[in-house]
Amino acid sequence: MTELLVVYHSKTGGSRQMAEAAATSARDEVKTVVKTAHDARPDDLLASDGYIFCAPENLAAIAGVMKDFFDRCYYPLLGKIEGRPYAQMVCAGSDGENAARQTARIATGWRLKEVQAPLIICTHAQTPEQILAEKTISDEDLARCRELGSAMGAGLAMKVF
């Protein structure tokens, strides 16, 4: 059975909401497994046919826990998951572009196939209080996450990637 793996990190809830929205829609199409970046292992990626990576941007970079996930999995998977499709989502306070570039660079090293442009959801959190506060992603933005998940699931199910 075709399987999609959604790997995410979230400290204030924004990325978690985004990942859950994408996974819920993907489940209509394919088996979908959701793992936190802390819990995801190389075997989880080997068992899956495609990926959605979702993380917050912290200090203009991907969150450290997500970077740790990539650090732990990169070399054990090198040469083993080439050509598999992926998409990514970033929960950003202002920009998100650099975090998206970092993930794309790692995916390029794995020779993954980007099948959708990065989805960056901006919360506009700029003060320390806003940055550290629990996030609520808007219904409109969650719909965009569901669309990404549905498209990933459908593409995997139809084997178009």
PDB file of N, CA and C in Angstrom, residues 51-120:
ATOM      1  N   TYR A  51       6.753  12.289   1.109  1.00  0.00           N
ATOM      2  CA  TYR A  51       6.906  12.994   2.374  1.00  0.00           C
ATOM      3  C   TYR A  51       6.328  14.399   2.324  1.00  0.00           C
ATOM      4  N   ILE A  52       5.831  14.825   3.474  1.00  0.00           N
ATOM      5  CA  ILE A  52       5.562  16.234   3.727  1.00  0.00           C
ATOM      6  C   ILE A  52       6.354  16.592   4.976  1.00  0.00           C
ATOM      7  N   PHE A  53       7.204  17.602   4.854  1.00  0.00           N
ATOM      8  CA  PHE A  53       7.977  18.104   5.979  1.00  0.00           C
ATOM      9  C   PHE A  53       7.363  19.432   6.408  1.00  0.00           C
ATOM     10  N   CYS A  54       7.131  19.602   7.703  1.00  0.00           N
ATOM     11  CA  CYS A  54       6.481  20.810   8.200  1.00  0.00           C
ATOM     12  C   CYS A  54       7.181  21.283   9.467  1.00  0.00           C
ATOM     13  N   ALA A  55       7.641  22.527   9.438  1.00  0.00           N
ATOM     14  CA  ALA A  55       8.364  23.051  10.597  1.00  0.00           C
ATOM     15  C   ALA A  55       8.211  24.554  10.699  1.00  0.00           C
ATOM     16  N   PRO A  56       8.404  25.070  11.900  1.00  0.00           N
ATOM     17  CA  PRO A  56       8.424  26.515  12.046  1.00  0.00           C
ATOM     18  C   PRO A  56       9.776  27.073  11.611  1.00  0.00           C
ATOM     19  N   GLU A  57       9.737  28.329  11.272  1.00  0.00           N
ATOM     20  CA  GLU A  57      10.977  29.061  11.051  1.00  0.00           C
ATOM     21  C   GLU A  57      11.370  29.685  12.377  1.00  0.00           C
ATOM     22  N   ASN A  58      12.617  29.454  12.784  1.00  0.00           N
ATOM     23  CA  ASN A  58      13.153  30.050  14.015  1.00  0.00           C
ATOM     24  C   ASN A  58      14.427  30.801  13.657  1.00  0.00           C
ATOM     25  N   LEU A  59      14.452  32.071  13.915  1.00  0.00           N
ATOM     26  CA  LEU A  59      15.639  32.886  13.640  1.00  0.00           C
ATOM     27  C   LEU A  59      16.103  32.729  12.189  1.00  0.00           C
ATOM     28  N   ALA A  60      15.158  32.782  11.267  1.00  0.00           N
ATOM     29  CA  ALA A  60      15.409  32.714   9.822  1.00  0.00           C
ATOM     30  C   ALA A  60      15.971  31.359   9.383  1.00  0.00           C
ATOM     31  N   ALA A  61      15.662  30.306  10.122  1.00  0.00           N
ATOM     32  CA  ALA A  61      16.137  28.967   9.778  1.00  0.00           C
ATOM     33  C   ALA A  61      15.089  27.943  10.212  1.00  0.00           C
ATOM     34  N   ILE A  62      15.236  26.706   9.735  1.00  0.00           N
ATOM     35  CA  ILE A  62      14.323  25.680  10.216  1.00  0.00           C
ATOM     36  C   ILE A  62      14.585  25.449  11.696  1.00  0.00           C
ATOM     37  N   ALA A  63      13.546  25.103  12.412  1.00  0.00           N
ATOM     38  CA  ALA A  63      13.660  24.875  13.849  1.00  0.00           C
ATOM     39  C   ALA A  63      14.712  23.804  14.134  1.00  0.00           C
ATOM     40  N   GLY A  64      15.402  23.962  15.242  1.00  0.00           N
ATOM     41  CA  GLY A  64      16.485  23.051  15.599  1.00  0.00           C
ATOM     42  C   GLY A  64      16.065  21.596  15.698  1.00  0.00           C
ATOM     43  N   VAL A  65      14.865  21.326  16.205  1.00  0.00           N
ATOM     44  CA  VAL A  65      14.412  19.936  16.324  1.00  0.00           C
ATOM     45  C   VAL A  65      14.230  19.322  14.936  1.00  0.00           C
ATOM     46  N   MET A  66      13.746  20.117  13.978  1.00  0.00           N
ATOM     47  CA  MET A  66      13.607  19.613  12.608  1.00  0.00           C
ATOM     48  C   MET A  66      14.992  19.386  11.990  1.00  0.00           C
ATOM     49  N   LYS A  67      15.911  20.290  12.261  1.00  0.00           N
ATOM     50  CA  LYS A  67      17.281  20.124  11.770  1.00  0.00           C
ATOM     51  C   LYS A  67      17.900  18.872  12.370  1.00  0.00           C
ATOM     52  N   ASP A  68      17.628  18.605  13.644  1.00  0.00           N
ATOM     53  CA  ASP A  68      18.117  17.389  14.285  1.00  0.00           C
ATOM     54  C   ASP A  68      17.568  16.144  13.582  1.00  0.00           C
ATOM     55  N   PHE A  69      16.287  16.175  13.222  1.00  0.00           N
ATOM     56  CA  PHE A  69      15.694  15.054  12.480  1.00  0.00           C
ATOM     57  C   PHE A  69      16.476  14.822  11.187  1.00  0.00           C
ATOM     58  N   PHE A  70      16.712  15.887  10.431  1.00  0.00           N
ATOM     59  CA  PHE A  70      17.454  15.734   9.180  1.00  0.00           C
ATOM     60  C   PHE A  70      18.874  15.259   9.448  1.00  0.00           C
ATOM     61  N   ASP A  71      19.518  15.778  10.480  1.00  0.00           N
ATOM     62  CA  ASP A  71      20.874  15.341  10.828  1.00  0.00           C
ATOM     63  C   ASP A  71      20.923  13.846  11.142  1.00  0.00           C
ATOM     64  N   ARG A  72      19.947  13.351  11.907  1.00  0.00           N
ATOM     65  CA  ARG A  72      19.927  11.933  12.293  1.00  0.00           C
ATOM     66  C   ARG A  72      19.630  11.019  11.113  1.00  0.00           C
ATOM     67  N   CYS A  73      18.863  11.509  10.158  1.00  0.00           N
ATOM     68  CA  CYS A  73      18.398  10.643   9.074  1.00  0.00           C
ATOM     69  C   CYS A  73      19.188  10.786   7.781  1.00  0.00           C
ATOM     70  N   TYR A  74      19.892  11.883   7.621  1.00  0.00           N
ATOM     71  CA  TYR A  74      20.503  12.173   6.320  1.00  0.00           C
ATOM     72  C   TYR A  74      21.432  11.063   5.821  1.00  0.00           C
ATOM     73  N   TYR A  75      22.482  10.777   6.531  1.00  0.00           N
ATOM     74  CA  TYR A  75      23.455   9.801   6.037  1.00  0.00           C
ATOM     75  C   TYR A  75      22.933   8.364   6.001  1.00  0.00           C
ATOM     76  N   PRO A  76      22.152   7.928   6.970  1.00  0.00           N
ATOM     77  CA  PRO A  76      21.607   6.564   6.856  1.00  0.00           C
ATOM     78  C   PRO A  76      20.709   6.368   5.631  1.00  0.00           C
ATOM     79  N   LEU A  77      20.143   7.457   5.100  1.00  0.00           N
ATOM     80  CA  LEU A  77      19.220   7.342   3.970  1.00  0.00           C
ATOM     81  C   LEU A  77      19.842   7.730   2.632  1.00  0.00           C
ATOM     82  N   LEU A  78      21.039   8.256   2.665  1.00  0.00           N
ATOM     83  CA  LEU A  78      21.680   8.714   1.442  1.00  0.00           C
ATOM     84  C   LEU A  78      21.765   7.579   0.426  1.00  0.00           C
ATOM     85  N   GLY A  79      21.210   7.813  -0.753  1.00  0.00           N
ATOM     86  CA  GLY A  79      21.194   6.815  -1.822  1.00  0.00           C
ATOM     87  C   GLY A  79      20.080   5.793  -1.708  1.00  0.00           C
ATOM     88  N   LYS A  80      19.192   5.925  -0.716  1.00  0.00           N
ATOM     89  CA  LYS A  80      18.146   4.923  -0.502  1.00  0.00           C
ATOM     90  C   LYS A  80      16.731   5.431  -0.774  1.00  0.00           C
ATOM     91  N   ILE A  81      16.545   6.748  -0.863  1.00  0.00           N
ATOM     92  CA  ILE A  81      15.188   7.273  -1.064  1.00  0.00           C
ATOM     93  C   ILE A  81      15.126   8.198  -2.283  1.00  0.00           C
ATOM     94  N   GLU A  82      16.099   8.099  -3.138  1.00  0.00           N
ATOM     95  CA  GLU A  82      16.180   8.967  -4.314  1.00  0.00           C
ATOM     96  C   GLU A  82      14.911   8.886  -5.160  1.00  0.00           C
ATOM     97  N   GLY A  83      14.491  10.040  -5.664  1.00  0.00           N
ATOM     98  CA  GLY A  83      13.356  10.114  -6.577  1.00  0.00           C
ATOM     99  C   GLY A  83      11.991  10.156  -5.910  1.00  0.00           C
ATOM    100  N   ARG A  84      11.936   9.989  -4.606  1.00  0.00           N
ATOM    101  CA  ARG A  84      10.635  10.030  -3.939  1.00  0.00           C
ATOM    102  C   ARG A  84      10.145  11.479  -3.858  1.00  0.00           C
ATOM    103  N   PRO A  85       8.837  11.677  -3.959  1.00  0.00           N
ATOM    104  CA  PRO A  85       8.292  13.036  -3.943  1.00  0.00           C
ATOM    105  C   PRO A  85       8.191  13.609  -2.533  1.00  0.00           C
ATOM    106  N   TYR A  86       8.293  14.923  -2.482  1.00  0.00           N
ATOM    107  CA  TYR A  86       8.109  15.599  -1.195  1.00  0.00           C
ATOM    108  C   TYR A  86       7.484  16.968  -1.421  1.00  0.00           C
ATOM    109  N   ALA A  87       6.891  17.464  -0.361  1.00  0.00           N
ATOM    110  CA  ALA A  87       6.422  18.843  -0.279  1.00  0.00           C
ATOM    111  C   ALA A  87       6.776  19.339   1.107  1.00  0.00           C
ATOM    112  N   GLN A  88       6.735  20.638   1.288  1.00  0.00           N
ATOM    113  CA  GLN A  88       7.054  21.182   2.607  1.00  0.00           C
ATOM    114  C   GLN A  88       6.145  22.348   2.948  1.00  0.00           C
ATOM    115  N   MET A  89       5.981  22.527   4.254  1.00  0.00           N
ATOM    116  CA  MET A  89       5.211  23.639   4.783  1.00  0.00           C
ATOM    117  C   MET A  89       6.040  24.294   5.887  1.00  0.00           C
ATOM    118  N   VAL A  90       5.991  25.626   5.942  1.00  0.00           N
ATOM    119  CA  VAL A  90       6.722  26.383   6.943  1.00  0.00           C
ATOM    120  C   VAL A  90       5.742  27.312   7.650  1.00  0.00           C
ATOM    121  N   CYS A  91       5.792  27.309   8.964  1.00  0.00           N
ATOM    122  CA  CYS A  91       5.019  28.248   9.774  1.00  0.00           C
ATOM    123  C   CYS A  91       5.993  29.353  10.188  1.00  0.00           C
ATOM    124  N   ALA A  92       5.803  30.541   9.615  1.00  0.00           N
ATOM    125  CA  ALA A  92       6.767  31.619   9.799  1.00  0.00           C
ATOM    126  C   ALA A  92       6.150  32.820  10.493  1.00  0.00           C
ATOM    127  N   GLY A  93       6.992  33.571  11.178  1.00  0.00           N
ATOM    128  CA  GLY A  93       6.538  34.798  11.791  1.00  0.00           C
ATOM    129  C   GLY A  93       6.544  35.956  10.811  1.00  0.00           C
ATOM    130  N   SER A  94       7.479  35.915   9.871  1.00  0.00           N
ATOM    131  CA  SER A  94       7.560  37.028   8.930  1.00  0.00           C
ATOM    132  C   SER A  94       7.847  36.601   7.505  1.00  0.00           C
ATOM    133  N   ASP A  95       8.730  35.654   7.288  1.00  0.00           N
ATOM    134  CA  ASP A  95       9.189  35.384   5.929  1.00  0.00           C
ATOM    135  C   ASP A  95       9.124  33.906   5.552  1.00  0.00           C
ATOM    136  N   GLY A  96       9.916  33.064   6.191  1.00  0.00           N
ATOM    137  CA  GLY A  96       9.914  31.632   5.945  1.00  0.00           C
ATOM    138  C   GLY A  96      10.747  31.151   4.776  1.00  0.00           C
ATOM    139  N   GLU A  97      11.203  32.060   3.942  1.00  0.00           N
ATOM    140  CA  GLU A  97      11.923  31.657   2.725  1.00  0.00           C
ATOM    141  C   GLU A  97      13.219  30.915   3.018  1.00  0.00           C
ATOM    142  N   ASN A  98      13.994  31.380   3.992  1.00  0.00           N
ATOM    143  CA  ASN A  98      15.260  30.713   4.273  1.00  0.00           C
ATOM    144  C   ASN A  98      15.041  29.313   4.838  1.00  0.00           C
ATOM    145  N   ALA A  99      14.044  29.155   5.696  1.00  0.00           N
ATOM    146  CA  ALA A  99      13.727  27.820   6.216  1.00  0.00           C
ATOM    147  C   ALA A  99      13.345  26.890   5.071  1.00  0.00           C
ATOM    148  N   ALA A 100      12.549  27.398   4.136  1.00  0.00           N
ATOM    149  CA  ALA A 100      12.154  26.587   2.974  1.00  0.00           C
ATOM    150  C   ALA A 100      13.377  26.229   2.131  1.00  0.00           C
ATOM    151  N   ARG A 101      14.292  27.176   1.959  1.00  0.00           N
ATOM    152  CA  ARG A 101      15.512  26.889   1.186  1.00  0.00           C
ATOM    153  C   ARG A 101      16.358  25.818   1.865  1.00  0.00           C
ATOM    154  N   GLN A 102      16.455  25.883   3.195  1.00  0.00           N
ATOM    155  CA  GLN A 102      17.241  24.871   3.917  1.00  0.00           C
ATOM    156  C   GLN A 102      16.663  23.476   3.707  1.00  0.00           C
ATOM    157  N   THR A 103      15.363  23.341   3.868  1.00  0.00           N
ATOM    158  CA  THR A 103      14.733  22.032   3.672  1.00  0.00           C
ATOM    159  C   THR A 103      14.914  21.570   2.232  1.00  0.00           C
ATOM    160  N   ALA A 104      14.740  22.470   1.282  1.00  0.00           N
ATOM    161  CA  ALA A 104      14.909  22.105  -0.128  1.00  0.00           C
ATOM    162  C   ALA A 104      16.336  21.646  -0.418  1.00  0.00           C
ATOM    163  N   ARG A 105      17.296  22.284   0.218  1.00  0.00           N
ATOM    164  CA  ARG A 105      18.698  21.895   0.001  1.00  0.00           C
ATOM    165  C   ARG A 105      18.958  20.486   0.543  1.00  0.00           C
ATOM    166  N   ILE A 106      18.403  20.183   1.700  1.00  0.00           N
ATOM    167  CA  ILE A 106      18.546  18.838   2.265  1.00  0.00           C
ATOM    168  C   ILE A 106      17.865  17.823   1.354  1.00  0.00           C
ATOM    169  N   ALA A 107      16.670  18.142   0.903  1.00  0.00           N
ATOM    170  CA  ALA A 107      15.937  17.242   0.001  1.00  0.00           C
ATOM    171  C   ALA A 107      16.693  17.035  -1.311  1.00  0.00           C
ATOM    172  N   THR A 108      17.354  18.072  -1.790  1.00  0.00           N
ATOM    173  CA  THR A 108      18.164  17.942  -3.006  1.00  0.00           C
ATOM    174  C   THR A 108      19.306  16.964  -2.778  1.00  0.00           C
ATOM    175  N   GLY A 109      19.923  17.018  -1.605  1.00  0.00           N
ATOM    176  CA  GLY A 109      20.995  16.081  -1.280  1.00  0.00           C
ATOM    177  C   GLY A 109      20.513  14.641  -1.273  1.00  0.00           C
ATOM    178  N   TRP A 110      19.287  14.443  -0.841  1.00  0.00           N
ATOM    179  CA  TRP A 110      18.687  13.105  -0.857  1.00  0.00           C
ATOM    180  C   TRP A 110      18.186  12.732  -2.250  1.00  0.00           C
ATOM    181  N   ARG A 111      18.213  13.677  -3.158  1.00  0.00           N
ATOM    182  CA  ARG A 111      17.691  13.498  -4.530  1.00  0.00           C
ATOM    183  C   ARG A 111      16.186  13.256  -4.520  1.00  0.00           C
ATOM    184  N   LEU A 112      15.486  13.919  -3.574  1.00  0.00           N
ATOM    185  CA  LEU A 112      14.026  13.854  -3.554  1.00  0.00           C
ATOM    186  C   LEU A 112      13.484  14.755  -4.657  1.00  0.00           C
ATOM    187  N   LYS A 113      12.254  14.511  -5.023  1.00  0.00           N
ATOM    188  CA  LYS A 113      11.606  15.268  -6.092  1.00  0.00           C
ATOM    189  C   LYS A 113      10.572  16.219  -5.488  1.00  0.00           C
ATOM    190  N   GLU A 114      10.831  17.517  -5.595  1.00  0.00           N
ATOM    191  CA  GLU A 114       9.864  18.496  -5.106  1.00  0.00           C
ATOM    192  C   GLU A 114       8.674  18.510  -6.056  1.00  0.00           C
ATOM    193  N   VAL A 115       7.484  18.243  -5.530  1.00  0.00           N
ATOM    194  CA  VAL A 115       6.302  18.169  -6.382  1.00  0.00           C
ATOM    195  C   VAL A 115       5.337  19.336  -6.176  1.00  0.00           C
ATOM    196  N   GLN A 116       5.612  20.164  -5.195  1.00  0.00           N
ATOM    197  CA  GLN A 116       4.833  21.372  -4.960  1.00  0.00           C
ATOM    198  C   GLN A 116       5.767  22.432  -4.397  1.00  0.00           C
ATOM    199  N   ALA A 117       5.472  23.670  -4.710  1.00  0.00           N
ATOM    200  CA  ALA A 117       6.250  24.766  -4.134  1.00  0.00           C
ATOM    201  C   ALA A 117       6.018  24.782  -2.624  1.00  0.00           C
ATOM    202  N   PRO A 118       6.996  25.262  -1.854  1.00  0.00           N
ATOM    203  CA  PRO A 118       6.811  25.335  -0.399  1.00  0.00           C
ATOM    204  C   PRO A 118       5.584  26.174  -0.036  1.00  0.00           C
ATOM    205  N   LEU A 119       4.829  25.687   0.917  1.00  0.00           N
ATOM    206  CA  LEU A 119       3.692  26.440   1.442  1.00  0.00           C
ATOM    207  C   LEU A 119       4.165  27.128   2.716  1.00  0.00           C
ATOM    208  N   ILE A 120       4.203  28.451   2.678  1.00  0.00           N
ATOM    209  CA  ILE A 120       4.637  29.228   3.834  1.00  0.00           C
ATOM    210  C   ILE A 120       3.423  29.958   4.394  1.00  0.00           C
TER     211      ILE A 120
END
